[in-house]
PDB file of C-alpha atoms (C1' of nucleotides) in Angstrom:
ATOM      1  CA  UNK A   1     -14.059 -25.013  16.647  1.00 40.00           C
ATOM      2  CA  UNK A   2     -15.502 -22.476  18.905  1.00 33.00           C
ATOM      3  CA  UNK A   3     -18.452 -20.855  17.398  1.00 33.00           C
ATOM      4  CA  UNK A   4     -18.345 -18.348  20.118  1.00 32.00           C
ATOM      5  CA  UNK A   5     -15.191 -17.051  18.610  1.00 31.00           C
ATOM      6  CA  UNK A   6     -16.754 -16.408  15.310  1.00 32.00           C
ATOM      7  CA  UNK A   7     -17.625 -13.062  14.076  1.00 31.00           C
ATOM      8  CA  UNK A   8     -20.555 -12.313  11.955  1.00 29.00           C
ATOM      9  CA  UNK A   9     -20.258 -13.283   8.361  1.00 28.00           C
ATOM     10  CA  UNK A  10     -19.739 -10.505   6.019  1.00 28.00           C
ATOM     11  CA  UNK A  11     -17.903  -8.438   8.459  1.00 28.00           C
ATOM     12  CA  UNK A  12     -15.055  -6.382   7.281  1.00 29.00           C
ATOM     13  CA  UNK A  13     -12.181  -7.006   9.558  1.00 30.00           C
ATOM     14  CA  UNK A  14      -9.562  -4.448   9.902  1.00 27.00           C
ATOM     15  CA  UNK A  15      -6.359  -4.232  11.718  1.00 28.00           C
ATOM     16  CA  UNK A  16      -3.304  -2.152  11.589  1.00 27.00           C
ATOM     17  CA  UNK A  17      -1.845  -4.240   8.890  1.00 28.00           C
ATOM     18  CA  UNK A  18      -4.504  -6.086   7.090  1.00 31.00           C
ATOM     19  CA  UNK A  19      -8.044  -6.382   6.178  1.00 30.00           C
ATOM     20  CA  UNK A  20     -10.130  -9.267   5.217  1.00 35.00           C
ATOM     21  CA  UNK A  21     -13.639 -10.147   4.526  1.00 35.00           C
ATOM     22  CA  UNK A  22     -15.486 -13.114   5.706  1.00 36.00           C
ATOM     23  CA  UNK A  23     -16.374 -15.138   8.631  1.00 36.00           C
ATOM     24  CA  UNK A  24     -13.212 -15.515  10.484  1.00 36.00           C
ATOM     25  CA  UNK A  25     -12.902 -18.245  12.984  1.00 36.00           C
ATOM     26  CA  UNK A  26     -10.361 -16.924  15.332  1.00 34.00           C
ATOM     27  CA  UNK A  27     -10.008 -20.233  17.020  1.00 33.00           C
ATOM     28  CA  UNK A  28      -8.823 -22.269  14.133  1.00 34.00           C
ATOM     29  CA  UNK A  29      -7.705 -19.479  11.883  1.00 37.00           C
ATOM     30  CA  UNK A  30     -10.112 -20.458   9.226  1.00 36.00           C
ATOM     31  CA  UNK A  31     -12.062 -18.058   7.183  1.00 38.00           C
ATOM     32  CA  UNK A  32     -15.315 -19.131   5.799  1.00 36.00           C
ATOM     33  CA  UNK A  33     -15.665 -16.545   3.160  1.00 37.00           C
ATOM     34  CA  UNK A  34     -19.217 -15.743   3.901  1.00 33.00           C
ATOM     35  CA  UNK A  35     -20.058 -12.496   2.363  1.00 33.00           C
ATOM     36  CA  UNK A  36     -23.223 -10.838   3.285  1.00 32.00           C
ATOM     37  CA  UNK A  37     -23.317  -8.658   0.290  1.00 36.00           C
ATOM     38  CA  UNK A  38     -23.412  -5.394   2.062  1.00 41.00           C
ATOM     39  CA  UNK A  39     -22.797  -2.217   0.204  1.00 45.00           C
ATOM     40  CA  UNK A  40     -19.535  -1.851   1.967  1.00 44.00           C
ATOM     41  CA  UNK A  41     -18.364  -5.245   0.912  1.00 39.00           C
ATOM     42  CA  UNK A  42     -19.502  -4.648  -2.568  1.00 43.00           C
ATOM     43  CA  UNK A  43     -17.599  -1.463  -2.556  1.00 44.00           C
ATOM     44  CA  UNK A  44     -14.473  -3.113  -1.334  1.00 37.00           C
ATOM     45  CA  UNK A  45     -14.735  -6.005  -3.671  1.00 37.00           C
ATOM     46  CA  UNK A  46     -15.552  -3.945  -6.648  1.00 41.00           C
ATOM     47  CA  UNK A  47     -12.302  -2.188  -6.175  1.00 39.00           C
ATOM     48  CA  UNK A  48     -10.600  -5.467  -6.694  1.00 36.00           C
ATOM     49  CA  UNK A  49     -12.314  -5.641  -9.971  1.00 36.00           C
ATOM     50  CA  UNK A  50     -14.928  -8.080  -8.876  1.00 37.00           C
ATOM     51  CA  UNK A  51     -18.615  -7.701  -8.687  1.00 38.00           C
ATOM     52  CA  UNK A  52     -20.851  -8.911  -5.997  1.00 33.00           C
ATOM     53  CA  UNK A  53     -23.623 -11.062  -7.236  1.00 35.00           C
ATOM     54  CA  UNK A  54     -26.555 -10.063  -5.120  1.00 32.00           C
ATOM     55  CA  UNK A  55     -28.437 -13.229  -5.690  1.00 30.00           C
ATOM     56  CA  UNK A  56     -25.656 -15.414  -4.473  1.00 31.00           C
ATOM     57  CA  UNK A  57     -24.031 -13.159  -1.985  1.00 30.00           C
ATOM     58  CA  UNK A  58     -20.768 -14.003  -3.515  1.00 32.00           C
ATOM     59  CA  UNK A  59     -18.791 -12.065  -5.959  1.00 30.00           C
ATOM     60  CA  UNK A  60     -17.572 -13.203  -9.220  1.00 30.00           C
ATOM     61  CA  UNK A  61     -14.976 -12.197 -11.610  1.00 31.00           C
ATOM     62  CA  UNK A  62     -16.685 -10.172 -14.202  1.00 29.00           C
ATOM     63  CA  UNK A  63     -14.214 -10.005 -16.969  1.00 30.00           C
ATOM     64  CA  UNK A  64     -11.313 -12.265 -16.510  1.00 31.00           C
ATOM     65  CA  UNK A  65     -11.615 -14.895 -19.089  1.00 31.00           C
ATOM     66  CA  UNK A  66      -7.895 -15.252 -19.034  1.00 33.00           C
ATOM     67  CA  UNK A  67      -8.029 -16.724 -15.649  1.00 34.00           C
ATOM     68  CA  UNK A  68      -8.160 -20.380 -15.012  1.00 37.00           C
ATOM     69  CA  UNK A  69     -11.106 -21.184 -12.909  1.00 40.00           C
ATOM     70  CA  UNK A  70     -13.594 -18.786 -11.575  1.00 43.00           C
ATOM     71  CA  UNK A  71     -12.494 -16.562  -8.816  1.00 43.00           C
ATOM     72  CA  UNK A  72     -15.174 -16.511  -6.254  1.00 44.00           C
ATOM     73  CA  UNK A  73     -13.685 -14.784  -3.316  1.00 46.00           C
ATOM     74  CA  UNK A  74     -10.487 -13.203  -2.356  1.00 45.00           C
ATOM     75  CA  UNK A  75      -9.084 -11.688   0.727  1.00 44.00           C
ATOM     76  CA  UNK A  76      -5.965 -11.210   2.623  1.00 45.00           C
ATOM     77  CA  UNK A  77      -5.430 -13.334   5.585  1.00 43.00           C
ATOM     78  CA  UNK A  78      -3.005 -12.291   8.185  1.00 40.00           C
ATOM     79  CA  UNK A  79      -3.921 -14.796  10.725  1.00 36.00           C
ATOM     80  CA  UNK A  80      -1.232 -15.709  13.088  1.00 34.00           C
ATOM     81  CA  UNK A  81      -0.817 -17.326  16.359  1.00 31.00           C
ATOM     82  CA  UNK A  82      -1.723 -14.117  18.001  1.00 30.00           C
ATOM     83  CA  UNK A  83      -4.924 -14.044  16.160  1.00 29.00           C
ATOM     84  CA  UNK A  84      -6.138 -16.858  18.210  1.00 29.00           C
ATOM     85  CA  UNK A  85      -6.140 -14.622  21.152  1.00 29.00           C
ATOM     86  CA  UNK A  86      -7.783 -11.816  19.381  1.00 29.00           C
ATOM     87  CA  UNK A  87     -11.004 -10.700  20.816  1.00 29.00           C
ATOM     88  CA  UNK A  88     -13.905 -11.691  18.654  1.00 28.00           C
ATOM     89  CA  UNK A  89     -14.615  -8.194  17.736  1.00 28.00           C
ATOM     90  CA  UNK A  90     -15.039  -7.314  14.160  1.00 28.00           C
ATOM     91  CA  UNK A  91     -12.488  -4.618  14.233  1.00 27.00           C
ATOM     92  CA  UNK A  92      -9.776  -6.348  16.059  1.00 30.00           C
ATOM     93  CA  UNK A  93      -8.326  -8.785  13.675  1.00 28.00           C
ATOM     94  CA  UNK A  94      -4.931  -8.725  15.192  1.00 29.00           C
ATOM     95  CA  UNK A  95      -2.305  -9.613  12.729  1.00 30.00           C
ATOM     96  CA  UNK A  96       0.612  -8.547  14.657  1.00 31.00           C
ATOM     97  CA  UNK A  97       2.300 -11.672  15.779  1.00 31.00           C
ATOM     98  CA  UNK A  98       4.263 -12.250  12.672  1.00 34.00           C
ATOM     99  CA  UNK A  99       4.364  -8.642  11.855  1.00 33.00           C
ATOM    100  CA  UNK A 100       5.895  -7.835  15.129  1.00 32.00           C
ATOM    101  CA  UNK A 101       8.367 -10.576  14.774  1.00 34.00           C
ATOM    102  CA  UNK A 102      11.726  -8.964  15.123  1.00 33.00           C
ATOM    103  CA  UNK A 103      12.974 -10.258  11.870  1.00 36.00           C
ATOM    104  CA  UNK A 104      10.397 -11.982   9.777  1.00 34.00           C
ATOM    105  CA  UNK A 105      12.504 -12.021   6.700  1.00 35.00           C
ATOM    106  CA  UNK A 106      15.278 -13.793   8.397  1.00 35.00           C
ATOM    107  CA  UNK A 107      12.977 -16.266   9.905  1.00 35.00           C
ATOM    108  CA  UNK A 108      11.339 -16.924   6.635  1.00 35.00           C
ATOM    109  CA  UNK A 109      14.427 -17.390   4.638  1.00 36.00           C
ATOM    110  CA  UNK A 110      16.015 -19.549   7.187  1.00 35.00           C
ATOM    111  CA  UNK A 111      12.960 -21.627   7.657  1.00 36.00           C
ATOM    112  CA  UNK A 112      13.242 -22.767   4.120  1.00 35.00           C
ATOM    113  CA  UNK A 113      16.696 -23.974   4.562  1.00 37.00           C
ATOM    114  CA  UNK A 114      16.447 -27.722   4.758  1.00 34.00           C
ATOM    115  CA  UNK A 115      19.202 -27.842   7.257  1.00 35.00           C
ATOM    116  CA  UNK A 116      17.241 -25.648   9.491  1.00 36.00           C
ATOM    117  CA  UNK A 117      13.942 -27.315   9.229  1.00 35.00           C
ATOM    118  CA  UNK A 118      13.253 -26.992  12.796  1.00 36.00           C
ATOM    119  CA  UNK A 119      10.582 -29.231  14.013  1.00 36.00           C
ATOM    120  CA  UNK A 120       9.385 -32.019  11.878  1.00 35.00           C
ATOM    121  CA  UNK A 121      11.871 -34.559  10.784  1.00 36.00           C
ATOM    122  CA  UNK A 122      10.165 -37.053  12.931  1.00 34.00           C
ATOM    123  CA  UNK A 123      12.085 -36.941  16.054  1.00 34.00           C
ATOM    124  CA  UNK A 124      14.032 -39.959  15.035  1.00 35.00           C
ATOM    125  CA  UNK A 125      17.545 -38.726  15.131  1.00 35.00           C
ATOM    126  CA  UNK A 126      18.142 -37.205  18.451  1.00 34.00           C
ATOM    127  CA  UNK A 127      21.242 -36.156  16.703  1.00 35.00           C
ATOM    128  CA  UNK A 128      22.128 -32.760  15.466  1.00 34.00           C
ATOM    129  CA  UNK A 129      20.295 -29.902  16.997  1.00 33.00           C
ATOM    130  CA  UNK A 130      20.812 -28.068  13.772  1.00 32.00           C
ATOM    131  CA  UNK A 131      17.361 -29.219  13.017  1.00 35.00           C
ATOM    132  CA  UNK A 132      16.226 -27.679  16.196  1.00 35.00           C
ATOM    133  CA  UNK A 133      17.454 -24.269  15.453  1.00 37.00           C
ATOM    134  CA  UNK A 134      14.251 -22.891  16.719  1.00 39.00           C
ATOM    135  CA  UNK A 135      14.956 -22.188  20.284  1.00 38.00           C
ATOM    136  CA  UNK A 136      12.979 -23.752  22.971  1.00 39.00           C
ATOM    137  CA  UNK A 137      10.025 -21.715  23.923  1.00 40.00           C
ATOM    138  CA  UNK A 138      10.251 -19.747  20.784  1.00 46.00           C
ATOM    139  CA  UNK A 139       6.987 -19.894  19.005  1.00 52.00           C
ATOM    140  CA  UNK A 140       6.764 -20.991  15.460  1.00 58.00           C
ATOM    141  CA  UNK A 141       6.785 -17.986  13.292  1.00 59.00           C
ATOM    142  CA  UNK A 142       4.027 -17.985  10.839  1.00 61.00           C
ATOM    143  CA  UNK A 143       4.234 -15.629   7.980  1.00 66.00           C
ATOM    144  CA  UNK A 144       1.319 -13.594   6.850  1.00 67.00           C
ATOM    145  CA  UNK A 145      -0.963 -15.600   4.755  1.00 69.00           C
ATOM    146  CA  UNK A 146      -3.055 -14.782   1.839  1.00 71.00           C
ATOM    147  CA  UNK A 147      -5.871 -16.968   0.714  1.00 73.00           C
ATOM    148  CA  UNK A 148      -8.584 -17.044  -1.795  1.00 73.00           C
ATOM    149  CA  UNK A 149     -11.234 -19.354  -3.049  1.00 77.00           C
ATOM    150  CA  UNK A 150     -11.519 -20.541  -6.572  1.00 76.00           C
ATOM    151  CA  UNK A 151     -14.171 -22.481  -8.322  1.00 77.00           C
ATOM    152  CA  UNK A 152     -12.200 -25.110 -10.085  1.00 72.00           C
ATOM    153  CA  UNK A 153     -12.213 -28.783 -10.735  1.00 72.00           C
ATOM    154  CA  UNK A 154      -8.512 -29.091 -10.274  1.00 72.00           C
ATOM    155  CA  UNK A 155      -7.054 -28.679  -6.861  1.00 72.00           C
ATOM    156  CA  UNK A 156      -3.670 -27.429  -7.742  1.00 71.00           C
ATOM    157  CA  UNK A 157      -3.918 -24.561 -10.135  1.00 69.00           C
ATOM    158  CA  UNK A 158      -1.071 -23.316 -12.182  1.00 70.00           C
ATOM    159  CA  UNK A 159       0.305 -20.062 -11.001  1.00 70.00           C
ATOM    160  CA  UNK A 160       3.577 -19.693 -12.770  1.00 73.00           C
ATOM    161  CA  UNK A 161       5.589 -21.093  -9.940  1.00 79.00           C
ATOM    162  CA  UNK A 162       6.737 -24.601  -9.392  1.00 83.00           C
ATOM    163  CA  UNK A 163       5.591 -26.324  -6.292  1.00 87.00           C
ATOM    164  CA  UNK A 164       6.605 -29.460  -4.541  1.00 88.00           C
ATOM    165  CA  UNK A 165       4.045 -31.228  -2.523  1.00 90.00           C
ATOM    166  CA  UNK A 166       5.382 -32.117   0.857  1.00 91.00           C
ATOM    167  CA  UNK A 167       2.380 -33.263   2.724  1.00 90.00           C
ATOM    168  CA  UNK A 168      -1.241 -34.020   2.802  1.00 91.00           C
ATOM    169  CA  UNK A 169      -3.484 -34.209   5.767  1.00 90.00           C
ATOM    170  CA  UNK A 170      -7.054 -34.980   6.403  1.00 88.00           C
ATOM    171  CA  UNK A 171      -8.831 -31.981   7.766  1.00 87.00           C
ATOM    172  CA  UNK A 172     -11.217 -32.182  10.595  1.00 84.00           C
ATOM    173  CA  UNK A 173     -14.806 -31.584   9.615  1.00 83.00           C
ATOM    174  CA  UNK A 174     -13.953 -31.845   5.984  1.00 84.00           C
ATOM    175  CA  UNK A 175     -14.121 -34.843   3.688  1.00 85.00           C
ATOM    176  CA  UNK A 176     -11.339 -33.380   1.605  1.00 87.00           C
ATOM    177  CA  UNK A 177      -7.687 -33.561   2.479  1.00 88.00           C
ATOM    178  CA  UNK A 178      -5.471 -30.528   2.652  1.00 90.00           C
ATOM    179  CA  UNK A 179      -2.356 -30.534   0.552  1.00 91.00           C
ATOM    180  CA  UNK A 180       0.818 -28.721   1.440  1.00 91.00           C
ATOM    181  CA  UNK A 181       3.106 -27.326  -1.199  1.00 90.00           C
ATOM    182  CA  UNK A 182       6.409 -25.561  -1.048  1.00 88.00           C
ATOM    183  CA  UNK A 183       8.006 -23.510  -3.766  1.00 86.00           C
ATOM    184  CA  UNK A 184      10.671 -25.576  -5.470  1.00 83.00           C
ATOM    185  CA  UNK A 185      13.043 -22.671  -5.455  1.00 78.00           C
ATOM    186  CA  UNK A 186      15.391 -23.565  -2.674  1.00 73.00           C
ATOM    187  CA  UNK A 187      15.702 -19.970  -1.626  1.00 76.00           C
ATOM    188  CA  UNK A 188      12.046 -19.284  -1.699  1.00 79.00           C
ATOM    189  CA  UNK A 189      10.082 -19.493   1.483  1.00 78.00           C
ATOM    190  CA  UNK A 190       6.635 -19.542   0.081  1.00 83.00           C
ATOM    191  CA  UNK A 191       4.301 -22.303   1.012  1.00 87.00           C
ATOM    192  CA  UNK A 192       0.891 -23.021  -0.194  1.00 87.00           C
ATOM    193  CA  UNK A 193      -2.007 -24.952   1.194  1.00 88.00           C
ATOM    194  CA  UNK A 194      -4.708 -26.256  -1.025  1.00 88.00           C
ATOM    195  CA  UNK A 195      -7.949 -27.708   0.118  1.00 87.00           C
ATOM    196  CA  UNK A 196     -11.477 -28.002  -1.019  1.00 85.00           C
ATOM    197  CA  UNK A 197     -14.264 -26.351   0.779  1.00 82.00           C
ATOM    198  CA  UNK A 198     -16.217 -28.773   2.857  1.00 77.00           C
ATOM    199  CA  UNK A 199     -19.317 -26.848   2.044  1.00 77.00           C
ATOM    200  CA  UNK A 200     -18.834 -26.604  -1.656  1.00 78.00           C
ATOM    201  CA  UNK A 201     -16.641 -29.224  -3.189  1.00 78.00           C
ATOM    202  CA  UNK A 202     -16.276 -27.178  -6.323  1.00 80.00           C
ATOM    203  CA  UNK A 203     -14.476 -24.504  -4.422  1.00 81.00           C
ATOM    204  CA  UNK A 204     -10.756 -24.745  -3.897  1.00 83.00           C
ATOM    205  CA  UNK A 205      -9.254 -22.801  -1.058  1.00 83.00           C
ATOM    206  CA  UNK A 206      -5.679 -21.806  -1.673  1.00 84.00           C
ATOM    207  CA  UNK A 207      -3.603 -20.233   1.015  1.00 84.00           C
ATOM    208  CA  UNK A 208      -0.239 -18.732   0.338  1.00 82.00           C
ATOM    209  CA  UNK A 209       2.241 -18.143   3.088  1.00 81.00           C
ATOM    210  CA  UNK A 210       5.356 -16.149   2.576  1.00 77.00           C
ATOM    211  CA  UNK A 211       6.845 -14.188  -0.215  1.00 75.00           C
ATOM    212  CA  UNK A 212       8.391 -15.354  -3.410  1.00 74.00           C
ATOM    213  CA  UNK A 213      11.910 -14.105  -3.768  1.00 72.00           C
ATOM    214  CA  UNK A 214      12.171 -14.890  -7.434  1.00 72.00           C
ATOM    215  CA  UNK A 215      10.348 -14.604 -10.663  1.00 67.00           C
ATOM    216  CA  UNK A 216       7.889 -17.107 -11.914  1.00 64.00           C
ATOM    217  CA  UNK A 217       9.437 -19.971 -13.767  1.00 59.00           C
ATOM    218  CA  UNK A 218       7.248 -19.419 -16.724  1.00 52.00           C
ATOM    219  CA  UNK A 219       3.833 -18.425 -17.677  1.00 46.00           C
ATOM    220  CA  UNK A 220       1.465 -21.052 -18.831  1.00 42.00           C
ATOM    221  CA  UNK A 221      -1.349 -20.075 -21.100  1.00 39.00           C
ATOM    222  CA  UNK A 222       0.670 -18.018 -23.426  1.00 38.00           C
ATOM    223  CA  UNK A 223       2.103 -15.616 -20.992  1.00 41.00           C
ATOM    224  CA  UNK A 224      -1.053 -14.930 -19.129  1.00 41.00           C
ATOM    225  CA  UNK A 225      -0.928 -15.682 -15.523  1.00 44.00           C
ATOM    226  CA  UNK A 226      -3.974 -17.105 -14.005  1.00 45.00           C
ATOM    227  CA  UNK A 227      -5.445 -15.742 -10.891  1.00 46.00           C
ATOM    228  CA  UNK A 228      -3.213 -17.683  -8.610  1.00 46.00           C
ATOM    229  CA  UNK A 229      -0.235 -16.142 -10.206  1.00 48.00           C
ATOM    230  CA  UNK A 230      -1.868 -12.834  -9.812  1.00 46.00           C
ATOM    231  CA  UNK A 231      -2.038 -13.323  -6.108  1.00 49.00           C
ATOM    232  CA  UNK A 232       1.122 -15.255  -5.707  1.00 47.00           C
ATOM    233  CA  UNK A 233       2.943 -12.632  -7.611  1.00 47.00           C
ATOM    234  CA  UNK A 234       1.881 -10.093  -5.104  1.00 46.00           C
ATOM    235  CA  UNK A 235       3.877 -11.899  -2.591  1.00 43.00           C
ATOM    236  CA  UNK A 236       6.952 -11.485  -4.592  1.00 39.00           C
ATOM    237  CA  UNK A 237       8.958  -8.361  -4.171  1.00 36.00           C
ATOM    238  CA  UNK A 238      10.753  -9.325  -7.291  1.00 35.00           C
ATOM    239  CA  UNK A 239       7.633  -8.982  -9.273  1.00 33.00           C
ATOM    240  CA  UNK A 240       5.759  -6.127  -7.908  1.00 33.00           C
ATOM    241  CA  UNK A 241       6.730  -3.111  -5.938  1.00 30.00           C
ATOM    242  CA  UNK A 242       3.390  -3.144  -4.246  1.00 33.00           C
ATOM    243  CA  UNK A 243       2.138  -5.419  -1.585  1.00 35.00           C
ATOM    244  CA  UNK A 244      -1.008  -6.195   0.149  1.00 35.00           C
ATOM    245  CA  UNK A 245      -1.234  -4.417   3.414  1.00 34.00           C
ATOM    246  CA  UNK A 246      -1.776  -7.750   5.019  1.00 35.00           C
ATOM    247  CA  UNK A 247       1.474  -9.025   3.740  1.00 35.00           C
ATOM    248  CA  UNK A 248       4.089  -7.482   5.811  1.00 37.00           C
ATOM    249  CA  UNK A 249       7.222  -6.800   3.941  1.00 37.00           C
ATOM    250  CA  UNK A 250      10.080  -6.416   6.307  1.00 37.00           C
ATOM    251  CA  UNK A 251      11.834  -4.015   4.043  1.00 37.00           C
ATOM    252  CA  UNK A 252       8.899  -1.739   3.969  1.00 36.00           C
ATOM    253  CA  UNK A 253       7.562   0.497   6.638  1.00 36.00           C
ATOM    254  CA  UNK A 254       4.373  -0.820   8.040  1.00 38.00           C
ATOM    255  CA  UNK A 255       1.385   1.100   7.018  1.00 37.00           C
ATOM    256  CA  UNK A 256      -2.038   1.049   8.457  1.00 36.00           C
ATOM    257  CA  UNK A 257      -4.564  -0.400   6.101  1.00 36.00           C
ATOM    258  CA  UNK A 258      -6.468   1.941   4.026  1.00 36.00           C
ATOM    259  CA  UNK A 259      -9.877   0.620   3.487  1.00 36.00           C
ATOM    260  CA  UNK A 260     -11.128   1.362   0.075  1.00 37.00           C
ATOM    261  CA  UNK A 261     -13.565   3.893   1.213  1.00 37.00           C
ATOM    262  CA  UNK A 262     -11.324   6.327  -0.392  1.00 35.00           C
ATOM    263  CA  UNK A 263     -11.457   6.782  -4.062  1.00 37.00           C
ATOM    264  CA  UNK A 264      -9.161   4.419  -5.767  1.00 36.00           C
ATOM    265  CA  UNK A 265      -8.448   4.772  -9.339  1.00 38.00           C
ATOM    266  CA  UNK A 266      -9.342   1.556 -10.989  1.00 37.00           C
ATOM    267  CA  UNK A 267      -7.283   2.254 -13.952  1.00 36.00           C
ATOM    268  CA  UNK A 268      -4.546  -0.302 -14.047  1.00 35.00           C
ATOM    269  CA  UNK A 269      -1.337   1.214 -14.985  1.00 37.00           C
ATOM    270  CA  UNK A 270       1.992  -0.438 -15.115  1.00 37.00           C
ATOM    271  CA  UNK A 271       1.471  -1.962 -11.775  1.00 37.00           C
ATOM    272  CA  UNK A 272       1.232  -5.297 -13.384  1.00 34.00           C
ATOM    273  CA  UNK A 273      -1.226  -7.789 -12.130  1.00 36.00           C
ATOM    274  CA  UNK A 274      -1.434  -6.107  -8.865  1.00 35.00           C
ATOM    275  CA  UNK A 275      -2.576  -3.003 -10.440  1.00 33.00           C
ATOM    276  CA  UNK A 276      -5.363  -4.914 -11.942  1.00 37.00           C
ATOM    277  CA  UNK A 277      -6.535  -6.273  -8.704  1.00 36.00           C
ATOM    278  CA  UNK A 278      -5.434  -4.292  -5.752  1.00 38.00           C
ATOM    279  CA  UNK A 279      -6.861  -0.876  -5.490  1.00 38.00           C
ATOM    280  CA  UNK A 280      -4.290   1.795  -4.892  1.00 38.00           C
ATOM    281  CA  UNK A 281      -5.841   2.542  -1.589  1.00 41.00           C
ATOM    282  CA  UNK A 282      -5.014  -0.922  -0.451  1.00 40.00           C
ATOM    283  CA  UNK A 283      -1.355  -0.652  -1.164  1.00 39.00           C
ATOM    284  CA  UNK A 284       1.434   0.435   0.919  1.00 39.00           C
ATOM    285  CA  UNK A 285       2.582   3.787  -0.176  1.00 42.00           C
TER     286      UNK A 285
ATOM    287  C1'  DC B   1      18.401 -40.214 -13.321  1.00 53.41           C
ATOM    288  C1'  DG B   2      16.140 -36.316 -11.661  1.00 53.41           C
ATOM    289  C1'  DT B   3      11.840 -34.687 -10.092  1.00 53.41           C
ATOM    290  C1'  DC B   4       7.630 -35.143  -7.954  1.00 53.41           C
ATOM    291  C1'  DT B   5       3.935 -37.519  -5.230  1.00 53.41           C
ATOM    292  C1'  DT B   6       2.454 -40.482  -1.650  1.00 53.41           C
ATOM    293  C1'  DT B   7       2.152 -41.625   2.978  1.00 53.41           C
ATOM    294  C1'  DG B   8       3.147 -42.944   7.678  1.00 53.41           C
ATOM    295  C1'  DA B   9       5.474 -41.135  11.498  1.00 53.41           C
ATOM    296  C1'  DC B  10       6.682 -37.515  14.234  1.00 53.41           C
ATOM    297  C1'  DC B  11       6.584 -32.778  16.247  1.00 53.41           C
ATOM    298  C1'  DT B  12       4.321 -28.626  17.973  1.00 53.41           C
ATOM    299  C1'  DG B  13       0.693 -25.902  19.744  1.00 53.41           C
ATOM    300  C1'  DC B  14      -3.379 -25.603  22.140  1.00 53.41           C
ATOM    301  C1'  DG B  15      -7.540 -26.695  24.732  1.00 53.41           C
ATOM    302  C1'  DC B  16      -9.319 -29.296  28.428  1.00 53.41           C
TER     303       DC B  16
ATOM    304  C1'  DG C   1      -0.435 -33.980  31.638  1.00 53.41           C
ATOM    305  C1'  DC C   2      -3.124 -35.771  27.933  1.00 53.41           C
ATOM    306  C1'  DG C   3      -5.207 -35.901  23.630  1.00 53.41           C
ATOM    307  C1'  DC C   4      -6.329 -33.806  19.362  1.00 53.41           C
ATOM    308  C1'  DA C   5      -5.420 -31.444  15.154  1.00 53.41           C
ATOM    309  C1'  DG C   6      -2.413 -29.107  12.149  1.00 53.41           C
ATOM    310  C1'  DG C   7       1.983 -29.035  10.056  1.00 53.41           C
ATOM    311  C1'  DT C   8       6.332 -31.189   8.468  1.00 53.41           C
ATOM    312  C1'  DC C   9       9.725 -34.683   7.404  1.00 53.41           C
ATOM    313  C1'  DA C  10      11.664 -38.149   4.668  1.00 53.41           C
ATOM    314  C1'  DA C  11      11.704 -42.781   2.667  1.00 53.41           C
ATOM    315  C1'  DA C  12       9.742 -45.163  -1.031  1.00 53.41           C
ATOM    316  C1'  DG C  13       7.691 -45.378  -5.255  1.00 53.41           C
ATOM    317  C1'  DA C  14       6.008 -43.432  -9.720  1.00 53.41           C
ATOM    318  C1'  DC C  15       6.885 -41.010 -13.724  1.00 53.41           C
ATOM    319  C1'  DG C  16       8.963 -38.843 -17.786  1.00 53.41           C
TER     320       DG C  16
END
DNA sequence: CGTCTTTGACCTGCGC
DNA sequence: GCGCAGGTCAAAGACG
């Protein structure tokens, strides 16, 4: 929307709870994933196990043939309502709205309860306010989100979880619709948005919101999770003891982000997929 | 028959 | 207050 709100592409945003790379549009919460290819970015990205291709200013997975699709970019996105008010400074990517929510876990778990689906439900039945649990004036609580871009011909990539599509909307300034998915696990709060990049139709932008509270239902491809599972799994406390700094886990003390300037060991241990992707310096300790 | 997708309607938030 | 855009609901239909 407002270009004035944009920050320079390739900027490394930091906040007290997250970091992200890319051109963040604070106005519409979009991230354009424009990497300038600076040494710093390369450094950060390389610690995720990805290499920056200097000629394309993007980074590509260098040795992940097990993954479906071709991971092009990845980042944590902790955009929230508050972000929209964040000053367009490159170091002030506020991600505190949801994080500061008194009880994000409660809100998330309850929000998945069909009986508590607050808003939608097309205002037909003026009936039971049980659907209007969200109190008046109380802002919608948006959980930390995590998105990444994937070069893929299929929109909805397998990730080991089962998803139910609950909506599709045309997106402004994009010829491609955005699809909305919800984890089929009734107790799981995770949602997922899938859309194609308007600039590169081969790129699928997947945004996860929330945390899985269960294991994957099964691993396609002979037990190897694809990249989506790798990321989705990070949202699941049940799967990994480590989380992205941008994903606030209510049970965990909030830690300031540790930009990978430090020296992360890139040796994956038994940290599972996370260990293969998230540098130790990026994790909560 | 159960599950999932499609799709139009509705709600909310936000900018003007 | 109005209009727009994003997000969600839920009925209907498709599918295995």
